[in-house]
XYZ file of C-alpha atoms in Angstrom:
605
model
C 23.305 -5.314 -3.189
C 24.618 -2.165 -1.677
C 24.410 -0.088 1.263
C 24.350 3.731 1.846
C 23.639 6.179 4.136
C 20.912 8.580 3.604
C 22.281 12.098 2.769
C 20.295 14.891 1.945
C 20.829 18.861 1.899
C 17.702 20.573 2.246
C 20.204 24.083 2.492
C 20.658 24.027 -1.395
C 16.686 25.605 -1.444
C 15.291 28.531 -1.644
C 12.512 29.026 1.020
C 9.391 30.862 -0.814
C 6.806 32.718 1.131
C 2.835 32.963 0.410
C 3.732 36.789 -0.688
C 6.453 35.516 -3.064
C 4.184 33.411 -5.209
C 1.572 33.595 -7.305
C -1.475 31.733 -6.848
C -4.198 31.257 -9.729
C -7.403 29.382 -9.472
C -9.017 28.528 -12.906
C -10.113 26.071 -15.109
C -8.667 24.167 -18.331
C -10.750 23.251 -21.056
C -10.512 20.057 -23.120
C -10.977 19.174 -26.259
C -14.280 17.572 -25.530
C -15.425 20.876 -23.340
C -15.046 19.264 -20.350
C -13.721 22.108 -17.440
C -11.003 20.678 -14.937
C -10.899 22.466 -12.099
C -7.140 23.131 -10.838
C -4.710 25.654 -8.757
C -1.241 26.791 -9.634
C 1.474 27.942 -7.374
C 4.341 30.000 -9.245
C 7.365 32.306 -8.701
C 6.596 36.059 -9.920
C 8.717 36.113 -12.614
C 10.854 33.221 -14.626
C 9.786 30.296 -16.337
C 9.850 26.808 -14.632
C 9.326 23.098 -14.866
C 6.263 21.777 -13.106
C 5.341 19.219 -10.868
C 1.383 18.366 -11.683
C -0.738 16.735 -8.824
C -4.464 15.133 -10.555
C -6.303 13.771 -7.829
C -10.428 12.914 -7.538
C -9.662 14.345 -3.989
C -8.399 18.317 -2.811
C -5.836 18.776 -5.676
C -7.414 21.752 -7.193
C -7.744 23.339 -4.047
C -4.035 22.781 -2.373
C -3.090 25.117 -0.387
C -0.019 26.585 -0.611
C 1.849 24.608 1.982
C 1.450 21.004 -0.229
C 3.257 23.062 -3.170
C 6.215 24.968 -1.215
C 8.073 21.802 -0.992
C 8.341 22.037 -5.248
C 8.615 25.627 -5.251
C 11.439 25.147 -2.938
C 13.321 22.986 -4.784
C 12.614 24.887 -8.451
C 9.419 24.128 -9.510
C 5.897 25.244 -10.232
C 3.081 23.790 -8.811
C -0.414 22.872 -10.175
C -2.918 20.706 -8.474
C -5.744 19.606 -10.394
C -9.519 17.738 -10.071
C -10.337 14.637 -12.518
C -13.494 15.177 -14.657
C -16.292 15.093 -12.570
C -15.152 15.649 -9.122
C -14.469 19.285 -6.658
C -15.750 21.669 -9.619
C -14.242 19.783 -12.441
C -17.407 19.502 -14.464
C -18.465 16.289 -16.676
C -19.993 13.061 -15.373
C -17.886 9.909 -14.835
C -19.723 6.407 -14.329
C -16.564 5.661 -12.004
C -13.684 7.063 -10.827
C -9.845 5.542 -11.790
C -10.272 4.676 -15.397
C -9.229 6.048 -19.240
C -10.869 9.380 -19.180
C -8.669 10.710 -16.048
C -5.849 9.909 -18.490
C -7.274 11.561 -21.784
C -7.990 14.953 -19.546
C -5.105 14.374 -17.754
C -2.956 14.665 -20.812
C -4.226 17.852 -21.687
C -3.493 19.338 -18.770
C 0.079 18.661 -19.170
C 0.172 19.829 -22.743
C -1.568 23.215 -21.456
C 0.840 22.891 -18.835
C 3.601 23.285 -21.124
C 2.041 26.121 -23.055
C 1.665 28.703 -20.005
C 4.580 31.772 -20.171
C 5.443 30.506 -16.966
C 6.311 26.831 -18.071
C 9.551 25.591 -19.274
C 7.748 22.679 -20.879
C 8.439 20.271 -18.719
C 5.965 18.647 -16.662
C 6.341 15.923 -13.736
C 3.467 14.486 -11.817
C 3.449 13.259 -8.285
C 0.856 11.753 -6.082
C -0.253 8.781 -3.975
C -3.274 6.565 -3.757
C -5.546 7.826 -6.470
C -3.440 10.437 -7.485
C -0.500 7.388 -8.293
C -3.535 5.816 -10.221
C -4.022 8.552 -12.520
C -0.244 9.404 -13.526
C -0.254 5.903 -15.041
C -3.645 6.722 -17.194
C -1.850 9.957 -18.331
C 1.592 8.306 -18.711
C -0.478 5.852 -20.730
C -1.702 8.501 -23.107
C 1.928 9.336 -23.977
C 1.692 13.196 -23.739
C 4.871 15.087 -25.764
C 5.441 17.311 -22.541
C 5.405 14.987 -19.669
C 8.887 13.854 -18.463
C 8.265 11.574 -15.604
C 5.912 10.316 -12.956
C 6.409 9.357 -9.010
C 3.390 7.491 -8.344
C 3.065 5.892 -4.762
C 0.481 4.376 -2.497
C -0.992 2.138 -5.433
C -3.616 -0.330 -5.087
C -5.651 -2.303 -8.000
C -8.835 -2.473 -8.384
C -9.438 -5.669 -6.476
C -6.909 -7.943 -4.510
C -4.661 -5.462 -3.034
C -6.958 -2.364 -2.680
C -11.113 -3.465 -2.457
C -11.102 -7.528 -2.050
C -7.974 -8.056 -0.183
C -7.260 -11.853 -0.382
C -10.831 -11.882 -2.626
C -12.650 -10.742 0.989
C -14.227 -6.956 0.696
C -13.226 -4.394 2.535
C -15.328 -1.985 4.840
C -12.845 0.529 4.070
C -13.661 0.522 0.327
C -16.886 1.183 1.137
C -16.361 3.845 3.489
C -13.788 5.190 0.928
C -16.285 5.450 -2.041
C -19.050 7.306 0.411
C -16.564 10.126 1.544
C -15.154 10.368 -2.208
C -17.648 11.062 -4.043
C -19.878 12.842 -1.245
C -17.441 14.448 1.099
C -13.835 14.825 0.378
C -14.088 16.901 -3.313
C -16.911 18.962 -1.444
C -14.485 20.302 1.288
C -12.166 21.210 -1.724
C -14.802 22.968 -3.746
C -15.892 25.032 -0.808
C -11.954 25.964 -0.363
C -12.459 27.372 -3.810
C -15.445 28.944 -3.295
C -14.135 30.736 -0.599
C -11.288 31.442 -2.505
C -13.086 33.498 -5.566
C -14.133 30.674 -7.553
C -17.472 31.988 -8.667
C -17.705 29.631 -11.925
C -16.954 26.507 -9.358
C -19.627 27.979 -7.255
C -22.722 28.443 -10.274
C -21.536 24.902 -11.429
C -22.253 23.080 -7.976
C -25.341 24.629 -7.907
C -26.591 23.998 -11.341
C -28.254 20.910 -12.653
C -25.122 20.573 -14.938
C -23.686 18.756 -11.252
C -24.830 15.204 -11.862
C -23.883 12.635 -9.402
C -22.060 9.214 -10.699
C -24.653 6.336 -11.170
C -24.443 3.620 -10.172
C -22.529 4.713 -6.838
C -19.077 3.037 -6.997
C -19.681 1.319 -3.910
C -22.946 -0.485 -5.730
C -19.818 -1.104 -8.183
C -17.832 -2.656 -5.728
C -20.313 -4.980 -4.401
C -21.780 -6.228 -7.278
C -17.872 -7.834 -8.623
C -16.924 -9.858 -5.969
C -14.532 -11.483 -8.296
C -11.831 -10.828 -10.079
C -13.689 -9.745 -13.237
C -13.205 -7.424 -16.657
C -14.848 -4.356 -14.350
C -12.413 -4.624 -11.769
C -9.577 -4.843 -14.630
C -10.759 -1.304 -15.604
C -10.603 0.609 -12.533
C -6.199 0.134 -12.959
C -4.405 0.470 -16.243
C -4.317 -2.855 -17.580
C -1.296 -4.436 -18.935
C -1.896 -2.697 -22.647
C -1.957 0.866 -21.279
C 0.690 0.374 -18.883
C 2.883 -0.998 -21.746
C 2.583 2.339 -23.348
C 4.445 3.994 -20.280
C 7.588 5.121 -21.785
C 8.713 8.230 -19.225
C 10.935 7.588 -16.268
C 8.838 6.156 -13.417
C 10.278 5.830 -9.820
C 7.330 3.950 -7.821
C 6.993 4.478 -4.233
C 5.550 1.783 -1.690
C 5.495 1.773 2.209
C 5.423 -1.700 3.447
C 2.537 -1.760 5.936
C -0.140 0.488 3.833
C -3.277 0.784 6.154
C -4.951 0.506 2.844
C -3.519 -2.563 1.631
C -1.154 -3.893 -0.446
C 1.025 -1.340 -1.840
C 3.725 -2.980 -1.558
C 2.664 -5.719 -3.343
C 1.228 -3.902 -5.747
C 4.573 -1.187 -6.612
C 6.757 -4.144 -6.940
C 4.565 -5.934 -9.116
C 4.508 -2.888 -11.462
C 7.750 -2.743 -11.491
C 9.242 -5.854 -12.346
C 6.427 -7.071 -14.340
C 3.621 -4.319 -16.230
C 6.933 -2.396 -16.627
C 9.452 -4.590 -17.296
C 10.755 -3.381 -19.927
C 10.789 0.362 -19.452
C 14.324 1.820 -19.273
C 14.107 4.245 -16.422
C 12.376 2.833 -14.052
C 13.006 3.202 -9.714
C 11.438 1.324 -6.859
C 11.602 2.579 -3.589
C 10.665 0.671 -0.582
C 10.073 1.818 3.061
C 7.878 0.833 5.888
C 5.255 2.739 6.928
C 1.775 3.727 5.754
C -0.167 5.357 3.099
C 1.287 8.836 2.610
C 4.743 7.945 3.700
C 5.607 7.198 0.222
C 4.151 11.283 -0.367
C 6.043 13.638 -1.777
C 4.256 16.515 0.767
C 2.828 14.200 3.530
C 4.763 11.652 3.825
C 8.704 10.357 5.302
C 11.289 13.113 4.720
C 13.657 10.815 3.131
C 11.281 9.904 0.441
C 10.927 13.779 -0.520
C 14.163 13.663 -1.042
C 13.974 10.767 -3.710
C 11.345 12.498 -5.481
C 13.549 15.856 -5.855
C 16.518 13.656 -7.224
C 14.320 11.989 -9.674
C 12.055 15.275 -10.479
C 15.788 16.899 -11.066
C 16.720 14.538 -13.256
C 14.385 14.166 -15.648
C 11.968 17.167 -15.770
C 14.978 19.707 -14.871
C 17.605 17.711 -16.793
C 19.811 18.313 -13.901
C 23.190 15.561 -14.118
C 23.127 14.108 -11.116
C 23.775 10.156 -12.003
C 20.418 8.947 -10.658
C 20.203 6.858 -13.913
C 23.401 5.077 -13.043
C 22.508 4.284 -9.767
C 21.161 0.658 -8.732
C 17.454 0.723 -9.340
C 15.537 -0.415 -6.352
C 16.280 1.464 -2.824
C 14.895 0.443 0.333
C 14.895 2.666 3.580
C 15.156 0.084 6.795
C 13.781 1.195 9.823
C 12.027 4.786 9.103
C 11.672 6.189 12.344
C 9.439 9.671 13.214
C 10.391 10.977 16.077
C 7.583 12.658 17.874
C 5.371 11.131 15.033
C 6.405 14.105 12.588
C 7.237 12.498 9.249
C 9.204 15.887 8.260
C 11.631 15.032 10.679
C 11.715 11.071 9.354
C 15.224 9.266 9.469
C 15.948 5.797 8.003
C 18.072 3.329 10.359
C 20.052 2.748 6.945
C 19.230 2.234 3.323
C 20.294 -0.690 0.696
C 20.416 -0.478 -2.838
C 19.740 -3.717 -5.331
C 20.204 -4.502 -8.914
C 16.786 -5.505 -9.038
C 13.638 -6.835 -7.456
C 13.561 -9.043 -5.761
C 16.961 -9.278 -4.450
C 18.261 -12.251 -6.271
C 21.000 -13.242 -3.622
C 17.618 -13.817 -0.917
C 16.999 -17.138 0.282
C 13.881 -18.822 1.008
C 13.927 -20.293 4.449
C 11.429 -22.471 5.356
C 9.853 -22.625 9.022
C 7.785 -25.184 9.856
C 4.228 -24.597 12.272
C 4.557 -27.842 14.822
C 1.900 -28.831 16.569
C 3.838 -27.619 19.871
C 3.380 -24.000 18.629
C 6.560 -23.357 17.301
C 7.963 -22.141 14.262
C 11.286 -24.485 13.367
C 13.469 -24.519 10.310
C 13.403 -28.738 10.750
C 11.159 -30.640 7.993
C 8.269 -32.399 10.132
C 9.260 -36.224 10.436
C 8.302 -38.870 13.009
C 7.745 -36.423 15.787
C 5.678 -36.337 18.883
C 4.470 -32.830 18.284
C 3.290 -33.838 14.847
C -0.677 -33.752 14.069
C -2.712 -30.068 14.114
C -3.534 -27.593 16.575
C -7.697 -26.334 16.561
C -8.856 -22.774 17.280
C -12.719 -21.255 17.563
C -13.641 -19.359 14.316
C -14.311 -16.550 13.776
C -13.511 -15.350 17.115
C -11.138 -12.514 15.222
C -8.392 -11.173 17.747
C -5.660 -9.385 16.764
C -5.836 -6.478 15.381
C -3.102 -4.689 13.201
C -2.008 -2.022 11.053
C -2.234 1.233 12.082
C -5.021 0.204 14.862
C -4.208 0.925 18.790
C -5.926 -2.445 19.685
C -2.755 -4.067 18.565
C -1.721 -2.770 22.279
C -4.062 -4.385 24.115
C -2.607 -8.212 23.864
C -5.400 -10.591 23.211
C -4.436 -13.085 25.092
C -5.006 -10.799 28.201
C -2.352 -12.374 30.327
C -1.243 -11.008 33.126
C 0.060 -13.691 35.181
C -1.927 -16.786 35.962
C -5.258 -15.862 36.073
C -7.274 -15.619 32.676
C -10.942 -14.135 32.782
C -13.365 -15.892 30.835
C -13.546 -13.031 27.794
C -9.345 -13.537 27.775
C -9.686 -17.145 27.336
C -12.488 -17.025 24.517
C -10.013 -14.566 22.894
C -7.433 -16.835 23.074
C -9.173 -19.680 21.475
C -9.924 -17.727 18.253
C -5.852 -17.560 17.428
C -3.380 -19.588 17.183
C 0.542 -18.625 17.623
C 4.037 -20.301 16.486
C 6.983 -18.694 17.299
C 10.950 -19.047 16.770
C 13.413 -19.440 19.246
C 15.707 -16.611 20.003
C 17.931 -16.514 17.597
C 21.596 -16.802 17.650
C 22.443 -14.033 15.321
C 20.914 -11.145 13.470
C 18.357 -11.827 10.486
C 17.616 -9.814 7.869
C 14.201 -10.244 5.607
C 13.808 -8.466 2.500
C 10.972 -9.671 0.309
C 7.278 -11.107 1.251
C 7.215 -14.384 2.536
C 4.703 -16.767 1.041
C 2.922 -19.315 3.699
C 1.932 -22.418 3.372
C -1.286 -23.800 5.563
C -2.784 -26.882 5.571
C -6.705 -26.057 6.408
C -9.498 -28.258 7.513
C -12.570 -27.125 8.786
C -15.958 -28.511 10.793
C -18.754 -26.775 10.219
C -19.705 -24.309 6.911
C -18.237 -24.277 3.417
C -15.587 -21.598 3.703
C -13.218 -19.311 5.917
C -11.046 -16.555 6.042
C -7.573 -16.437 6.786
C -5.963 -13.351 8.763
C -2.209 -13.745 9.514
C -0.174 -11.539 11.636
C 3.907 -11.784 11.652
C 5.653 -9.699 14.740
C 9.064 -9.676 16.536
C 9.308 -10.484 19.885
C 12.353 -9.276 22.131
C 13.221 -11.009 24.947
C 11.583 -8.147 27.592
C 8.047 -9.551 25.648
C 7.822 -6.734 23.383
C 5.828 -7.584 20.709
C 5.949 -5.120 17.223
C 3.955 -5.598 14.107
C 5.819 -6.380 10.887
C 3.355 -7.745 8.109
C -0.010 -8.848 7.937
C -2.281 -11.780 5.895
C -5.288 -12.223 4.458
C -7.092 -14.830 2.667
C -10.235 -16.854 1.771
C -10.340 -20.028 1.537
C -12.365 -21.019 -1.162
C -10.223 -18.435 -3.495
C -7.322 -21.363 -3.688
C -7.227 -22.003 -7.099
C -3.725 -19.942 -8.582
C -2.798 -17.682 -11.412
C -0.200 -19.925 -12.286
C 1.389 -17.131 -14.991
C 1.765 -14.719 -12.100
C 2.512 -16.373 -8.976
C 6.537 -16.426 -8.365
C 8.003 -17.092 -4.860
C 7.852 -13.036 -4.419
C 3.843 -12.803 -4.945
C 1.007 -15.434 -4.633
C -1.675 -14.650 -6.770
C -4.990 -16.237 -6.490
C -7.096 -16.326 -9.653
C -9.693 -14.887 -7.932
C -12.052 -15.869 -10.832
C -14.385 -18.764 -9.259
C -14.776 -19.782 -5.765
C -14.137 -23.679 -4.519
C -15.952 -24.443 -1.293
C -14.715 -26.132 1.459
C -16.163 -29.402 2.814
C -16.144 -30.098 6.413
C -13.338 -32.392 7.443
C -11.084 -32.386 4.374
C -7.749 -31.214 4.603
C -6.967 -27.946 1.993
C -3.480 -26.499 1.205
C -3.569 -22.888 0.959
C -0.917 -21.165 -0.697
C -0.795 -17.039 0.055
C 1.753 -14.066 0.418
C 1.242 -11.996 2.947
C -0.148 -8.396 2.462
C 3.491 -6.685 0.733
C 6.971 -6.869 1.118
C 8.891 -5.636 3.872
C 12.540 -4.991 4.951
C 12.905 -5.502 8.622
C 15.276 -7.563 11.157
C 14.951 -9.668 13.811
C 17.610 -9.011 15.942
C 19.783 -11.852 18.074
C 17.894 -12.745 21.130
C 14.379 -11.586 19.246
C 11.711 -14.421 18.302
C 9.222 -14.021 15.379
C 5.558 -15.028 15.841
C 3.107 -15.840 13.658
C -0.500 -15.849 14.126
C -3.110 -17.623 12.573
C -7.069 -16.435 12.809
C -9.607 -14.954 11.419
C -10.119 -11.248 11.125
C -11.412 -9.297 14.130
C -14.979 -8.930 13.886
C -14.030 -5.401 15.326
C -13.057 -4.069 11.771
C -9.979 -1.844 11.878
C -10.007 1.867 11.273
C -9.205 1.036 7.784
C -8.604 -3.048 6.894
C -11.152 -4.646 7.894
C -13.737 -7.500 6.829
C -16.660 -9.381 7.671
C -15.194 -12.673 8.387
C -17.070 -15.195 5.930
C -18.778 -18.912 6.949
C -20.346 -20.103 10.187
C -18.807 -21.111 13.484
C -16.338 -23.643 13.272
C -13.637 -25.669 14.782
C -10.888 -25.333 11.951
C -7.913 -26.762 12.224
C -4.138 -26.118 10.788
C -2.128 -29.617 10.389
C 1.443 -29.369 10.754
C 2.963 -33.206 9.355
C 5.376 -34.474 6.856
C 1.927 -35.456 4.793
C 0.883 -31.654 5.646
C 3.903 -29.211 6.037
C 2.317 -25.596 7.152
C 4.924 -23.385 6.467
C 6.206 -20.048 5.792
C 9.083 -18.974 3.713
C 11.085 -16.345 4.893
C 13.016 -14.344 2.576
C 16.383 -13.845 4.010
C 19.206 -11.713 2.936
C 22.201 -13.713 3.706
C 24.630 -12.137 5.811
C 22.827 -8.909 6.590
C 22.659 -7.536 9.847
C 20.908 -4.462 11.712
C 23.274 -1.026 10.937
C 21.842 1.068 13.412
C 20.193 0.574 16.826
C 16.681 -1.057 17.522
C 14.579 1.934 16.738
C 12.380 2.920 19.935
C 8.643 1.730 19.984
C 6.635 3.514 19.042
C 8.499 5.296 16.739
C 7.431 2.924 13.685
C 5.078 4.652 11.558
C 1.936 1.522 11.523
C 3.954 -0.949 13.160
C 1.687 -0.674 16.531
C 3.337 -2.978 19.472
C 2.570 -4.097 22.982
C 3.852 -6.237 26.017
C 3.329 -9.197 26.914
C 4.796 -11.336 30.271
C 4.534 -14.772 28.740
C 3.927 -16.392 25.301
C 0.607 -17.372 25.010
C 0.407 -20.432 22.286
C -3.710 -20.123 21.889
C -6.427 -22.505 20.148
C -9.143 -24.968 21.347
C -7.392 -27.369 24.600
C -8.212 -30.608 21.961
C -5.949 -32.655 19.781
């Protein structure tokens, strides 16, 4: 492991103007007649590489600020629709598989053709716009050099079915996408002298996708052969053979990004030469190249000039995996992001981390002793599904849900409380440093249903009772049965295939990660706290489920027959190099105050 600082020097660009581009907004054809829609962004004169943006979104209808960033640094720009979406005509019976590659790949190649292309062509992109550079890498195109995706979810346990439970989001997300989102961008066309864009919308040759992809979503709520199509499955991404630096920001509001970035890289593309990982925290479009942390635009340039320009500049000798601790945004302007201090590492996961285990007592606390002959040995009970905390990038996180305020609890405070219970650490005596996802251990019984669902929150408490977000959980219970190829101490992996129901009364051991991997320290004097509940029945904005079963008294058993546990992985030695960043300042790590720790659960043994 090594550690830099973060150096970057944005004065080296030139600064283009509207006036000093060219814009054109056109079509390509394919070989199968299809017409993608897409925008290009050029200096007058010259020939350049290009960065490529192919997105079911706006990407055919960026405006010119989400390409001066490339044009800055030496680039063209194009921004393109996938068949079937904006104006890009054809029909698609869902979004995020092959055929997004096949047209993709064409672009590029017509790309490379233009007078104004040096040949070589480098996508960016995040969310579905990561998905799609690894269906084009896939279909090996001679003029693509390299891709940046970021933001990356699969098409079931860390995007739609997060711990195999749906997600309102996903429905919400397939509604605007195919309905609303490429609309806005065909009307920016429109309005921008589109004509052809215009006739097609209002022609019968506009079909809309049947089924709707959210029918899709609910009708496999396993892990199934559909949901293996909507990501590149292991065969295509083993035909990735162009440098690939993937992008993940630790608390996603969407999910599990980074889960699902590591995963790629250390196992789908194991054995691709020129390969990056780049970790942050932070949410969805931090890991963007024009909306997201300013550090990570600077990664992307390095790798872009590399590559696609050809530039020297020793990027391929450089440790492969970089993580950015402690991203702050002041004033909540990601352009102006700074990173507390970065580490570089051979590999991931760090090999030199160790896996510490801390034990849930029945005296809510989280110790690093083994459970023996104790007093506080036997299992703590909590009200399901009263879901209470809320996380992510969700302002109820502020409001604690404990409600205390000194020594009177109203009655709404103290049915909150009883739907969660908490174990926390005691200060500690020194600085730790985690670097990984921990995977938790619970030992589950409940009294009343055949199932429940598991929402875990981790935070760091300072001794003022300043609580901040670091990592989220979720799981069902009935989804306990492992992929046994997959799972490694990094990443849990249900099978998701078949669900086992619970029976009232019998103890279950639940194995799970939490939602991605983080880099974060807990600071001397600072506790960590764990919660244990069930999602809030208040969805958030974007994670958010309908918590599964009846109500129940469940319990969590904390014995040497039943060790609930979580391992934390700790980088030995490692302590915080800058100051504790101000809250608030942590992009989707919400926090609040509390005057007292408030243990939770049902007042029974």
């Amino acid at each position: 492991m090594m550690t830099e600082q973060f150096c970057y020097n944005a004065s080296q660009w030139v600064s283009f103007s509207e006036a000093d581009v060219v814009r054109d907004i056109s079509y390509v054809t394919t070989n199968d007649r299809t017409r993608i829609a897409y925008v290009s962004y050029r200096p007058k004169s010259g020939r350049y590489p290009t960065v490529f943006e192919y997105t079911p979104y706006t990407a055919s209808a960026a405006p010119f600020e989400v390409a001066k960033p490339f044009l800055d640094a030496g680039y063209a720009f194009v921004g393109a629709n996938v068949t079937g979406t904006g104006c890009s005509t054809g029909v698609m019976d869902q979004w995020l598989t092959r055929i997004e590659g096949v047209h993709g790949a064409e672009v590029v190649e017509w790309i490379a053709k233009q007078p104004w292309s040096d040949g070589n062509i480098g996508m960016v992109g995040y969310s579905s716009g990561g998905t799609s550079q690894l269906w084009v890498a896939a279909e090996q195109p001679p003029h693509l050099r390299a891709i940046v995706p970021s933001g990356l979810g699969n098409g079931y346990d860390t995007w739609t079915y997060l711990g195999g439970m749906l997600q309102i989001s996903a429905l919400q997300w397939a509604f605007t996408s195919e309905f609303e989102t490429p609309v806005s961008g065909a009307e920016w066309r429109v309005r921008h002298g589109d004509t052809e864009g215009a006739k097609y919308r209002s022609s019968d040759r506009f079909v809309d996708r049947y089924p709707l992809f959210v029918d899709l979503i609910r009708q496999h709520p396993f892990k199934d052969e559909w949901s293996d199509t909507i990501f590149p499955p292991p065969t295509a991404l083993a035909k990735i053979s162009v440098p690939t630096m993937i992008v993940a920001a630790s608390q996603d509001e969407w999910g599990g990004a980074a889960k699902e970035g590591p995963r790629l890289f250390m196992r789908y593309l194991a054995n691709l030469k020129n390969k990056k990982l780049v970790l942050l925290n932070g949410a969805h479009s931090s890991g963007s190249a024009h909306k997201g942390s300013a550090p990570v635009l600077a990664e992307h340039i390095r790798f872009l000039d590399r590559w696609v320009k050809g530039v020297k500049n020793g990027i391929e000798d450089e440790p492969a995996v970089k993580v950015f601790w402690e991203v702050t945004e002041p004033g909540g302007d990601p352009k102006k992001a700074v990173a507390g201090w970065t580490t570089t590492h051979e590999t991931w996961p760090e090999p030199s981390v160790v896996r510490q285990p801390f034990y849930l007592t029945a005296d809510a606390k989280l110790s690093p002793d083994q459970p023996g002959s104790r007093p506080e040995e036997g299992s703590r009970a909590y009200l399901y599904p009263i879901g209470t905390e809320q996380f992510g990038d969700s302002s109820p996180f502020a409001v604690a849900p404990s409600g205390l305020t000194g020594t009177f609890q109203s009655a709404k405070s103290s049915l909150l409380r009883m739907g969660l219970l908490n174990y926390r650490t005691a200060p500690l005596a020194s600085d730790m440093a985690l670097l990984g996802n921990p995977e938790v251990t619970l030992f589950l019984s409940i009294d009343q249903g055949d199932d429940a669902d598991l929402e875990l929150t981790l935070k760091d408490v300072d001794p003022d009772g300043n609580i901040l977000f670091i990592q989220s959980g979720l799981q069902r219970a009935s989804f306990r049965e492992l992929d046994e190829a997959l799972t490694n101490a990094e990443d849990v992996v249900p099978a998701f295939r078949e669900s086992e129901k619970l029976k009232p009364g019998k103890i279950y051991e639940i194995r799970m990660s939490l939602l991605g991997a983080f880099a974060h320290v807990v600071r001397k004097g600072h506790s960590l706290e764990l919660t244990v509940g069930a999602p809030g029945l208040l969805p958030d904005r974007v994670i958010g489920s309908l918590p599964v079963g009846v109500p129940s008294i469940n319990r969590i058993y904390s014995s040497k027959a039943c060790p609930s546990k979580i391992l934390l992985p700790v980088l030995p030695g490692a302590v915080a190099q800058a100051p504790t960043p101000e809250y608030g300042s942590l992009r989707n790590q919400p926090y609040r105050k509390e005057t007292g720790f408030v243990p939770g659960g049902l007042p029974i043994r």
